[in-house]
Tab-separated table of C-alpha atoms in Angstrom:
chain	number	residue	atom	x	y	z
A	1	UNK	CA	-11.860	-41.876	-23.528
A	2	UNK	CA	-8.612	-42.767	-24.649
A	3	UNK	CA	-6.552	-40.297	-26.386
A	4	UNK	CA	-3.143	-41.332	-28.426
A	5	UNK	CA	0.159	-39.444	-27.958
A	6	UNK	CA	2.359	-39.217	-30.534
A	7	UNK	CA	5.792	-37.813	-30.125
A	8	UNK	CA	7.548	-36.974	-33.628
A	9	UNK	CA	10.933	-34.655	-33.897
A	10	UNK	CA	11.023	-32.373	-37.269
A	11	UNK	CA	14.400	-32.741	-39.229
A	12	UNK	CA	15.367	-29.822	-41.440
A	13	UNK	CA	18.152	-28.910	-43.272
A	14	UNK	CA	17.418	-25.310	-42.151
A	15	UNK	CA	16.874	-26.143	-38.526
A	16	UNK	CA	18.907	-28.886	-38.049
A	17	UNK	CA	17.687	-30.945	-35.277
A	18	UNK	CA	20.392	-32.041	-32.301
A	19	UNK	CA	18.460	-34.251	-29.972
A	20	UNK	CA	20.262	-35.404	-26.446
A	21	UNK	CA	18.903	-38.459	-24.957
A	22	UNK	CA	21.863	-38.490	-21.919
A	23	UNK	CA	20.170	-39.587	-18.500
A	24	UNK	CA	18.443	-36.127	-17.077
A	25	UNK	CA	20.101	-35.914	-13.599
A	26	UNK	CA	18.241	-35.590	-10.335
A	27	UNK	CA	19.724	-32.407	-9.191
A	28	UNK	CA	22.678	-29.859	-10.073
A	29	UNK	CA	24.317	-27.418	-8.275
A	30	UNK	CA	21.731	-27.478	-5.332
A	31	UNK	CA	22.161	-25.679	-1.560
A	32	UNK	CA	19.882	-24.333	0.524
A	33	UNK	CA	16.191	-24.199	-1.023
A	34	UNK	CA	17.613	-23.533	-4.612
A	35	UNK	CA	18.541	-25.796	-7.038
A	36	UNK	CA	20.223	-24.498	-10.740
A	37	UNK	CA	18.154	-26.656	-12.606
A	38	UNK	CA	19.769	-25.219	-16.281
A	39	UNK	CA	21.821	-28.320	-17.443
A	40	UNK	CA	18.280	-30.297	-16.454
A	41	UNK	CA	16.751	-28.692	-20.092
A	42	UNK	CA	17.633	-29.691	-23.732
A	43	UNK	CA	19.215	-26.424	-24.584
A	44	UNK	CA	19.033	-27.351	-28.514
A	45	UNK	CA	15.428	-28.085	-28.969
A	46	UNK	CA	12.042	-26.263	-29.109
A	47	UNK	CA	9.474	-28.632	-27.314
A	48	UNK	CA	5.847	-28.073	-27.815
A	49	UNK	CA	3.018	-30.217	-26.675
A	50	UNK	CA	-0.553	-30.500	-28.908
A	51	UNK	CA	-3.749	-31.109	-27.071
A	52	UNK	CA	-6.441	-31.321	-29.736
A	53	UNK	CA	-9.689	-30.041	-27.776
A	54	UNK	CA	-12.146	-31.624	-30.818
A	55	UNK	CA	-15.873	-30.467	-31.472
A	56	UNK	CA	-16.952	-33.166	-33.418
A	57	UNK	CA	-20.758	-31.570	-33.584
A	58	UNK	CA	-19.336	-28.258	-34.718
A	59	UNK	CA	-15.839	-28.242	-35.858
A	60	UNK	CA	-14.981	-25.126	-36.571
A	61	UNK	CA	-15.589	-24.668	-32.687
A	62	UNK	CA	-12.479	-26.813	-31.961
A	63	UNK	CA	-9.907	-25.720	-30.007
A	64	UNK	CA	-6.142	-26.287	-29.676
A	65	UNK	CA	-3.846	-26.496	-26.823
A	66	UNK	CA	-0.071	-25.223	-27.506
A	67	UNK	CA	2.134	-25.690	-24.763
A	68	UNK	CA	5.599	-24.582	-25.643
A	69	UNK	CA	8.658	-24.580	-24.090
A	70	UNK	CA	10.560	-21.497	-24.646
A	71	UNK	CA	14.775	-22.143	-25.232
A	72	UNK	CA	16.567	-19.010	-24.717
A	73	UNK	CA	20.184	-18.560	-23.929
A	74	UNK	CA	20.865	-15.120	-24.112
A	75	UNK	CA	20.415	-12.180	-21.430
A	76	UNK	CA	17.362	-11.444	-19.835
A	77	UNK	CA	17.181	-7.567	-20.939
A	78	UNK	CA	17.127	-8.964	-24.321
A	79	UNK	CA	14.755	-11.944	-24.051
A	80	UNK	CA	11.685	-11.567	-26.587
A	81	UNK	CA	9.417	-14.261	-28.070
A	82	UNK	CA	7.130	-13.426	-31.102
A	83	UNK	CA	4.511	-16.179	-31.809
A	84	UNK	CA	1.842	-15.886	-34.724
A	85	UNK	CA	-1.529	-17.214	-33.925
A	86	UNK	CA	-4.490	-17.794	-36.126
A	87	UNK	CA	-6.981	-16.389	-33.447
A	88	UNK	CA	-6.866	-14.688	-29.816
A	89	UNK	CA	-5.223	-17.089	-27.376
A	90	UNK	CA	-6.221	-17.625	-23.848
A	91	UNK	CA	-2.770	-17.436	-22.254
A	92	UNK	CA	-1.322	-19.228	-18.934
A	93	UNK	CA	1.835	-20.793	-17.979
A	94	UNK	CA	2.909	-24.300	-17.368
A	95	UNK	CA	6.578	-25.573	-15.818
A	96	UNK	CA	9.567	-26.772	-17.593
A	97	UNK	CA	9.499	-29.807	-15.226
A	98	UNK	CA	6.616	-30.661	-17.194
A	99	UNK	CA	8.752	-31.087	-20.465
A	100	UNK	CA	11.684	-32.732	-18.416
A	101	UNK	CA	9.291	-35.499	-16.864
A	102	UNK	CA	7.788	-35.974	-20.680
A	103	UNK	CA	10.815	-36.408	-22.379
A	104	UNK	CA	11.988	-39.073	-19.683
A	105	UNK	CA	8.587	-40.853	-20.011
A	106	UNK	CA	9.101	-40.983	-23.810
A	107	UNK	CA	12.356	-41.116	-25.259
A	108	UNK	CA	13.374	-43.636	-27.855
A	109	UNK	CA	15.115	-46.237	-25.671
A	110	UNK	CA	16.985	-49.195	-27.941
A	111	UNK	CA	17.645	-52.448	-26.216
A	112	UNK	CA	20.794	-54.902	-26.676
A	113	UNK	CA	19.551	-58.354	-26.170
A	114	UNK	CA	22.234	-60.700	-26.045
A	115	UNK	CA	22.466	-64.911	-26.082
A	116	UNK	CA	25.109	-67.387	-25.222
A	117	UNK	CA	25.277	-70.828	-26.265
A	118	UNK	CA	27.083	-73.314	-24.111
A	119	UNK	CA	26.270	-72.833	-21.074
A	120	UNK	CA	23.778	-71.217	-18.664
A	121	UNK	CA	25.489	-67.609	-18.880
A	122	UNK	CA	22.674	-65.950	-20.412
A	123	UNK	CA	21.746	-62.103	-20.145
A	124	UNK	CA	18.572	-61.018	-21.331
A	125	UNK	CA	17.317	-57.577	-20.028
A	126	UNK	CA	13.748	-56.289	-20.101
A	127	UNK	CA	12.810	-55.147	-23.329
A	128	UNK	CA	11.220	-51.557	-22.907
A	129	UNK	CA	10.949	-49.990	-26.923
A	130	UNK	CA	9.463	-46.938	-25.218
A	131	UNK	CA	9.447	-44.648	-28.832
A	132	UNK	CA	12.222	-47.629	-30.274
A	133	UNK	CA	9.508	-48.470	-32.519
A	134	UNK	CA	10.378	-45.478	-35.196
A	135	UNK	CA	8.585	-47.450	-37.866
A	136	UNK	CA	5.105	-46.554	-36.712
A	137	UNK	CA	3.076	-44.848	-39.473
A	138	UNK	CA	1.800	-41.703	-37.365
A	139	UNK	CA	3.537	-38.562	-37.691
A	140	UNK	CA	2.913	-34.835	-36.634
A	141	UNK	CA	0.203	-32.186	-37.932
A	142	UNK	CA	1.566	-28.990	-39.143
A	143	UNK	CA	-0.908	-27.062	-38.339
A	144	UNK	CA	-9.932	-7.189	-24.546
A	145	UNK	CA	-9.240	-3.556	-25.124
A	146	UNK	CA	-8.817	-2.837	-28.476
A	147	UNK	CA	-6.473	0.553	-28.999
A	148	UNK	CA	-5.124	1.481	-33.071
A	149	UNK	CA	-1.770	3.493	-33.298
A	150	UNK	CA	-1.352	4.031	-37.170
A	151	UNK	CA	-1.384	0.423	-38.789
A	152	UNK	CA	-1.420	-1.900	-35.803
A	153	UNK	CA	-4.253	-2.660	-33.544
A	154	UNK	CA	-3.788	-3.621	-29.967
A	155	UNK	CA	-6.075	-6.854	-29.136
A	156	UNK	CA	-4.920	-7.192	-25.365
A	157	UNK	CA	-2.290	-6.230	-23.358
A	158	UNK	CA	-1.735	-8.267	-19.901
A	159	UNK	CA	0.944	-9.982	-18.092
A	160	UNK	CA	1.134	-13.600	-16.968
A	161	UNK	CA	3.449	-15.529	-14.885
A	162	UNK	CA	6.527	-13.823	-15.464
A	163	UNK	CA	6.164	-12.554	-18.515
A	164	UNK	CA	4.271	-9.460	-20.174
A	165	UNK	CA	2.535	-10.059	-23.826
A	166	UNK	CA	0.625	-8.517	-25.959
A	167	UNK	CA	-1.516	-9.191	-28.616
A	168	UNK	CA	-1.110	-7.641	-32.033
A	169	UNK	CA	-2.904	-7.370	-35.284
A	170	UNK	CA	-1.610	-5.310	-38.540
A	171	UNK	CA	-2.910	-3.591	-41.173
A	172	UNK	CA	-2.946	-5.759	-43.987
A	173	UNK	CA	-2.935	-3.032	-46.671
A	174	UNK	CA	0.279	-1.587	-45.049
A	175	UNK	CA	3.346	-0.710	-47.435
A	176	UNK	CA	5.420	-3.283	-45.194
A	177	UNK	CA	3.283	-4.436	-42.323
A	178	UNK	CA	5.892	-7.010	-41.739
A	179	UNK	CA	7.980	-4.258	-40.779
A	180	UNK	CA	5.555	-2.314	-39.488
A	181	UNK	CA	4.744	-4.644	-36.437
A	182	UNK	CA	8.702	-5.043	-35.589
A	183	UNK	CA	8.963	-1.511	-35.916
A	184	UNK	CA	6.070	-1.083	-33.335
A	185	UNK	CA	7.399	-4.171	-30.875
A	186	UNK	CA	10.654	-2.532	-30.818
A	187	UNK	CA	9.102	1.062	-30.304
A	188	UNK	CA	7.660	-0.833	-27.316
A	189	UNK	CA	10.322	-2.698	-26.161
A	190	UNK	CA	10.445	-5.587	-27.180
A	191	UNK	CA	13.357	-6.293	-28.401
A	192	UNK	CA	13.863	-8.246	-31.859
A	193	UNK	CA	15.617	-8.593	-34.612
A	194	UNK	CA	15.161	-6.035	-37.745
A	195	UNK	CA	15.613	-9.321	-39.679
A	196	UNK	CA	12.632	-10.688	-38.252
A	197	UNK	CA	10.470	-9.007	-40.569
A	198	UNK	CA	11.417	-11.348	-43.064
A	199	UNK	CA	10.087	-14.200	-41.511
A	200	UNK	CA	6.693	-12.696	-40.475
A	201	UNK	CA	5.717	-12.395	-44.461
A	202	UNK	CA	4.018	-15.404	-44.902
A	203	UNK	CA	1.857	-15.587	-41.436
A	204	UNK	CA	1.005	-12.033	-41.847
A	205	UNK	CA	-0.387	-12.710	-45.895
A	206	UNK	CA	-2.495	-15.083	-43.873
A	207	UNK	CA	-3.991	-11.812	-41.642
A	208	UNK	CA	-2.802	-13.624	-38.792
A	209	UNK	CA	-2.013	-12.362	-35.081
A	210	UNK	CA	1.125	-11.263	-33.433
A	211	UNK	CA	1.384	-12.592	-30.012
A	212	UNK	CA	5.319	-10.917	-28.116
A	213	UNK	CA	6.487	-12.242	-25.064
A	214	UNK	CA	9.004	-10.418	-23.246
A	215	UNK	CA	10.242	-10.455	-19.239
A	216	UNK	CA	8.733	-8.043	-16.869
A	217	UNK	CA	10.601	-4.961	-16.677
A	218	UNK	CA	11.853	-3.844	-13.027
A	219	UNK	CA	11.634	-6.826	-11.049
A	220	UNK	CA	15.271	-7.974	-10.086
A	221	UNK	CA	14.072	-11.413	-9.482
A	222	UNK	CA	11.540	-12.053	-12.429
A	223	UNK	CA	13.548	-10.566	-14.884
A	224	UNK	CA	15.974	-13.053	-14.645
A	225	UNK	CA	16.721	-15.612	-17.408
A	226	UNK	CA	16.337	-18.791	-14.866
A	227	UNK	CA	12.322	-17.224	-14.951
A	228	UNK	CA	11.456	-18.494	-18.413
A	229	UNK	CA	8.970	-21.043	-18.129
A	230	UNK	CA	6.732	-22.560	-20.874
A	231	UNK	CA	3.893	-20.191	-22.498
A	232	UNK	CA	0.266	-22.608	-22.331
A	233	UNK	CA	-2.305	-21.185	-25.231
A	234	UNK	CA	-4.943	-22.290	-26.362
A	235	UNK	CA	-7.247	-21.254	-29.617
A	236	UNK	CA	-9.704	-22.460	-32.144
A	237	UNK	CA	-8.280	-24.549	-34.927
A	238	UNK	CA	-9.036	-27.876	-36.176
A	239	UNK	CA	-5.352	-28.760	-36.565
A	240	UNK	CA	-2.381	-27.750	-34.882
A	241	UNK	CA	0.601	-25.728	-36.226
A	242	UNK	CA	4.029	-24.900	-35.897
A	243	UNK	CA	4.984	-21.528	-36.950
A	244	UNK	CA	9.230	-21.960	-38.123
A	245	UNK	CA	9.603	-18.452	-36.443
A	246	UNK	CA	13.201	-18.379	-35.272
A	247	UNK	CA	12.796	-17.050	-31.526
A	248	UNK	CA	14.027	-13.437	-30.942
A	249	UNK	CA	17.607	-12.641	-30.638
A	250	UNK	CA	19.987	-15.401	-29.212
A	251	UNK	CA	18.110	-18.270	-30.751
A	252	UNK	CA	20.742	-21.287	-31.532
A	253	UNK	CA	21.717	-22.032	-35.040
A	254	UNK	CA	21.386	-25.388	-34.542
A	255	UNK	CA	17.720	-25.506	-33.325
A	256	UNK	CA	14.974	-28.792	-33.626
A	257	UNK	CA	11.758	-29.304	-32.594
A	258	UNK	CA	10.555	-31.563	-30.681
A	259	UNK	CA	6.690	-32.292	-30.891
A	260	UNK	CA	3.709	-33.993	-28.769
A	261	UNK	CA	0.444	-34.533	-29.781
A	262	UNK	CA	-2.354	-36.073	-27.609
A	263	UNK	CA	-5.228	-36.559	-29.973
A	264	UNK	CA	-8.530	-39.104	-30.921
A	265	UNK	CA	-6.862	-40.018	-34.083
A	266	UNK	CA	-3.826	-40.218	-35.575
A	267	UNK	CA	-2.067	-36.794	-37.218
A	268	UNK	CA	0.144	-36.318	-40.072
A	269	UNK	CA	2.466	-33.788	-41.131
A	270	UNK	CA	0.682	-32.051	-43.710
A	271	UNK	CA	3.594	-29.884	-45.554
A	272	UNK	CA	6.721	-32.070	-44.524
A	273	UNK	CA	7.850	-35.791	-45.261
A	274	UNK	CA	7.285	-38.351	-42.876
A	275	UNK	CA	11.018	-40.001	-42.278
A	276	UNK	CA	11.699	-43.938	-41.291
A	277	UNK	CA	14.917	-44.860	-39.826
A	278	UNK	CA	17.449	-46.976	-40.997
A	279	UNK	CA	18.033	-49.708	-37.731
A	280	UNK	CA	20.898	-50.594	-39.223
A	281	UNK	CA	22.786	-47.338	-38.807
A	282	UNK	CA	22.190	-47.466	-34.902
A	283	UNK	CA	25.490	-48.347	-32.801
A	284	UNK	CA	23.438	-50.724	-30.577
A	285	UNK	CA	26.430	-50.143	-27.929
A	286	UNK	CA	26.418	-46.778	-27.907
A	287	UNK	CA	22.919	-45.336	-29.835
A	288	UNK	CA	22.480	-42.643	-26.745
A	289	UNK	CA	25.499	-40.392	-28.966
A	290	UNK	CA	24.833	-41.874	-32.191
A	291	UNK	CA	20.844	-41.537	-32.571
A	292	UNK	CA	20.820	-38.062	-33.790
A	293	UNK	CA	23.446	-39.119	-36.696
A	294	UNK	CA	20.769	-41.876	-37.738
A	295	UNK	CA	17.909	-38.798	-37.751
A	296	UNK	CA	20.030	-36.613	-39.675
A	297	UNK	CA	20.866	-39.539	-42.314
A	298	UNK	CA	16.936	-39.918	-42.673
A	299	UNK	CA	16.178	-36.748	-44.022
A	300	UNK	CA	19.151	-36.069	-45.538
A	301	UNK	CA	18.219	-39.056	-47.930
A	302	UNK	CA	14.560	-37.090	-48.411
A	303	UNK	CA	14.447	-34.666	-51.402
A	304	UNK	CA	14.510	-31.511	-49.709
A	305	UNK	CA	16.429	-32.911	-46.103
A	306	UNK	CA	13.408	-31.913	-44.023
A	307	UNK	CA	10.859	-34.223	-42.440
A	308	UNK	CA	9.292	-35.622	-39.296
A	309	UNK	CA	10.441	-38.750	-37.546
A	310	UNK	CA	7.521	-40.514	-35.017
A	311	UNK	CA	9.489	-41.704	-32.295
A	312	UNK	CA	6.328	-43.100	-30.492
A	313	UNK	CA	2.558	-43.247	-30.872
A	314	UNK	CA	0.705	-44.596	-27.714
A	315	UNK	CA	-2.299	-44.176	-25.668
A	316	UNK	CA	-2.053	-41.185	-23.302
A	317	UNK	CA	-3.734	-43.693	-20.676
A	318	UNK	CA	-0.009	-44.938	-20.833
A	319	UNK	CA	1.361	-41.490	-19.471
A	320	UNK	CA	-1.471	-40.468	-17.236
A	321	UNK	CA	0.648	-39.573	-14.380
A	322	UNK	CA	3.925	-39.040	-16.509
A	323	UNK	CA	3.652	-35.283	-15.554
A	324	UNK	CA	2.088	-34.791	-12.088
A	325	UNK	CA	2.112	-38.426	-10.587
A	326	UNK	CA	-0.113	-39.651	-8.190
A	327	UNK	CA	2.908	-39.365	-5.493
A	328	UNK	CA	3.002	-36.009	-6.539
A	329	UNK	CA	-0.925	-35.616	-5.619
A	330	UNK	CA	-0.913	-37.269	-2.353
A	331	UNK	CA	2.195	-35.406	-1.388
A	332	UNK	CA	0.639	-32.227	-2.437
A	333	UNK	CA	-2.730	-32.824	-0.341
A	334	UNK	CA	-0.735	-33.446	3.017
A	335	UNK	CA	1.532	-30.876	2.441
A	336	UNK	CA	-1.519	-28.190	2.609
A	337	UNK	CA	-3.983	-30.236	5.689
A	338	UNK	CA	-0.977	-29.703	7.595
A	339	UNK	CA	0.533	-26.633	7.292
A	340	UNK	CA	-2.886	-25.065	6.893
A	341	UNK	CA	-4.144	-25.941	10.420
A	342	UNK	CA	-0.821	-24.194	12.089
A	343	UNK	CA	-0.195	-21.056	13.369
A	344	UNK	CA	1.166	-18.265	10.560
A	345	UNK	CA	4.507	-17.819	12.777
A	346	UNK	CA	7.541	-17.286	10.966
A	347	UNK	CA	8.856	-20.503	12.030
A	348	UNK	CA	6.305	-22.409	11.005
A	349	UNK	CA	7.055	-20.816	7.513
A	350	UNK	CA	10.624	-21.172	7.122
A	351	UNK	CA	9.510	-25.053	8.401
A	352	UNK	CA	7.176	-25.221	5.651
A	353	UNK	CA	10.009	-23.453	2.905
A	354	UNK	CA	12.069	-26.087	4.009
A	355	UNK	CA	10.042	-28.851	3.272
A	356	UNK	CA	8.684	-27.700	0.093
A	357	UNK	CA	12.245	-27.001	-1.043
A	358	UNK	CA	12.938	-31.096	-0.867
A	359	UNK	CA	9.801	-31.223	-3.832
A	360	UNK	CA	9.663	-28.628	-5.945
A	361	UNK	CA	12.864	-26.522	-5.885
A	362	UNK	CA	12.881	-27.801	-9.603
A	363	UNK	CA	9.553	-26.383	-10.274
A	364	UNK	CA	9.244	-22.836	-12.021
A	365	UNK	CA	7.930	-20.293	-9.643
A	366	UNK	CA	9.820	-21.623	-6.912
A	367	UNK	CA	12.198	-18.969	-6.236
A	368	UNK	CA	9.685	-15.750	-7.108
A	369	UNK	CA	6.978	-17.480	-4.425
A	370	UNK	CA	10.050	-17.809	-1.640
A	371	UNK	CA	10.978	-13.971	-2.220
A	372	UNK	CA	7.480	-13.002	-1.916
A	373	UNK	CA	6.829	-14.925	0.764
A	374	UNK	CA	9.966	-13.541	3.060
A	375	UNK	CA	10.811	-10.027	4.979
A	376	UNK	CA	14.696	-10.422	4.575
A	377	UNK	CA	17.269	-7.952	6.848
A	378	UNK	CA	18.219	-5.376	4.249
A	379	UNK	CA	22.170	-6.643	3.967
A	380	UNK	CA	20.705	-10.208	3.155
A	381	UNK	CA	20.274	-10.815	-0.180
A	382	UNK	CA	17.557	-13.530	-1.402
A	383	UNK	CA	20.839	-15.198	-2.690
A	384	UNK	CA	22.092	-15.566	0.557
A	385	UNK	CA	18.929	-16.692	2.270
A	386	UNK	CA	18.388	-19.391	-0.110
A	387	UNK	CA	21.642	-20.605	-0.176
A	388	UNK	CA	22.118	-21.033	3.597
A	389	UNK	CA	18.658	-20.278	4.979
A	390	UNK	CA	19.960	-21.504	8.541
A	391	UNK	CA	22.492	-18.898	8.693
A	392	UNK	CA	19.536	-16.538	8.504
A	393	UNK	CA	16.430	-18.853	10.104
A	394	UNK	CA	15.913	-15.879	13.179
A	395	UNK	CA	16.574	-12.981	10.992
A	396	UNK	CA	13.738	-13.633	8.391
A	397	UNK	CA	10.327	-12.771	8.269
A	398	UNK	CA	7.818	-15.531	6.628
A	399	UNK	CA	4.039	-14.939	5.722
A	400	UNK	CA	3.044	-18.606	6.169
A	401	UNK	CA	-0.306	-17.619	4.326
A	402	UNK	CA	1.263	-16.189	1.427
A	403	UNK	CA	3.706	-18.698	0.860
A	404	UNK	CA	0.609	-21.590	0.761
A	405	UNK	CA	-1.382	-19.163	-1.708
A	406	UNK	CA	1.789	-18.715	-4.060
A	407	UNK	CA	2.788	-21.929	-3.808
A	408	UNK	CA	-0.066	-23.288	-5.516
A	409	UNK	CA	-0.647	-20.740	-7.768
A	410	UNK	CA	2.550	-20.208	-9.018
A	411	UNK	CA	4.028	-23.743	-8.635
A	412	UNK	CA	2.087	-26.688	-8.227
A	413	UNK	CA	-1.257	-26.057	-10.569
A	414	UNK	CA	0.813	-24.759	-13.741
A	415	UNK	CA	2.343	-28.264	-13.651
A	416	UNK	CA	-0.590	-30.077	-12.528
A	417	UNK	CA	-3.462	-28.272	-15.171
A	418	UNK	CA	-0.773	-29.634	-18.064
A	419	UNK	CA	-0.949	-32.999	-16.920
A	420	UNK	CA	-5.084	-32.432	-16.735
């Protein structure tokens, strides 16, 4: 069945929204097997992709799939994410190259076709309105153990990827709860904001969850800011939603968000204007730096400066391989027939580090499935290693077996399942 995808960007006042549509470049900073893949990521945007799982025969058995990319600038000791959720997620992880192949599949691209009379000089370039179209009429949707201490009650606990979370609810006859559950996140280390209780008021009115993110204490390489990856949850709802929850400490002042929906129908923002563009604004030779002014001049002229703009509304048949390509597939499937059949010698595992490195040294997970995968002399950092793994090819230990296992668990199916 097809499905339509819908990209829209929220404009606020409040969160003013700062979108770069530069050229994402192949590679930065890269030796060795690692890659700093940082300037690769739009470091002024929250990105979340919708899937709406729809039970047309019973609705209120729908389900909805949130995969958001978390934006964090600040140090890792400090990192913290609080998320409010109408019901209990199931959580999972996904890959920022996931949000960096979406954006570059879909967006807004305005062509410059020119004509000469006269003569024969004539350049007309292929017109590709991938998301130019910003008239279109769709828009966004705004939408285990159990332990008590006092007023908050302890859903689940757990850890995934390289995070650990847990899932909150509070006592809704509480003095405060508001500041009850950042008292208790805090006690617990997670570390927010006291001025965070004054956004939680109106999700916690609603008896909703508390869902905290933070990185997992006393690992030297997964507590490490480069670890963030996006946070995959999914939950019964008919219609998606974006909590405005500013994102624990170091979130920018400055922040937009960016949305995807893949749906059966078309959505609309239910609680925020639905913005058109003014064409005329755009500088046509130079609308890369000068798009964002034209989205800022749309809601600015709405009554309260906030709103959606759709940049593009398409069937997902369109993107089917925008996120884990069919190259991406094949390569995949060779990759494991062959190192699979070899012997688990610790060449063949640096051979197959190597050659993994030239694919996915983007790809989240990368770096913690190399240092659990290696034995490394103890005056060898994983720094050095992976920076100039020749210098070090007969001084390492590599588990060949672990390193396949890893790999896909850790690296190639989070990118793969959000393309699924």
């Amino acid at each position: 069945m097809a499905r339509l995808l819908q990209h829209t960007t929220l404009l606020t006042s409040i969160l003013t929204c700062i979108i770069h549509l530069h050229s994402i470049p192949t590679s930065n900073s890269c030796g060795g097997f690692w890659c700093n893949n940082n300037l690769r990521l739009n470091q002024a945007a929250e990105n979340i992709l919708f899937i709406q799982n729809q039970n047309k025969t019973h609705p209120l058995e729908s389900t909805v799939t949130a995969v958001v990319q978390i934006l964090y600038d600040g140090p890792s000791e400090r990192f913290a994410w609080l998320l409010p959720v109408p019901t209990e997620p199931e959580v999972d992880v996904s890959s920022n190259e996931a949000f960096v192949r979406l954006m570059s599949s879909t967006d807004p691209q305005f062509v410059l076709e020119e004509h000469w009379k006269g003569d024969n000089c004539q350049f007309v370039p292929d017109k590709k309105n991938k998301g130019g179209d910003v008239m279109a009429t769709t828009e966004e949707s705004s939408a285990g153990t159990e332990e008590s201490e006092e007023d908050v009650t302890v859903i689940k606990a757990d850890s995934v990827g390289p995070y650990d979370y847990v899932l909150i609810t509070i006592n809704p006859d509480a003095e405060s709860p508001a500041k009850v559950a950042v008292d208790w996140l805090q006690k617990n280390e997670y570390d927010l904001f006291d001025s965070t209780a004054t956004v939680l008021d109106p999700y916690l009115e609603k008896q909703m969850m508390l869902l905290a993110f933070r990185l997992t204490k006393g690992s030297d390489d997964a507590a490490d800011v480069g670890s963030i990856r996006p946070v995959v949850l999914t939950y019964k709802s008919e219609k998606p939603m974006i909590p405005l929850l500013p994102t624990a400490v170091a979130a920018n002042d400055d922040m937009g968000i960016r949305v995807w929906v893949a749906s059966d129908h078309p959505v609309y923002p239910v609680n925020y204007n639905s913005l058109v563009l003014n064409e005329a604004l755009i500088h046509w030779f130079d609308w890369r730096s000068t798009y964002n002014d034209v989205v800022t001049a749309a809601a600015n002229e709405a009554e309260d400066g906030q709103g959606f703009v759709t940049e593009l509304a398409l069937s997902t048949a369109s993107y089917k391989d925008a996120i884990f390509s069919v190259n991406d597939e094949e390569w995949w499937k060779n990759f494991q027939e062959r190192y699979v059949k070899m012997e688990p010698t610790d060449s063949n595992g640096f051979d197959a580090i190597q050659e993994a490195s030239w694919t996915v040294r983007f790809w989240d997970g990368w770096r913690e499935t190399v240092a659990a995968s290696v034995l490394l002399p103890k005056d060898v950092s994983l720094d050095d290693f992976g920076t100039s793994p020749f210098l070090y090819q007969d001084q390492v230990q590599v588990n060949l077996t672990t390193f396949l296992q890893l790999l896909e668990i850790n690296v190639v199916l989070p990118l793969k399942h959000t393309q699924d």
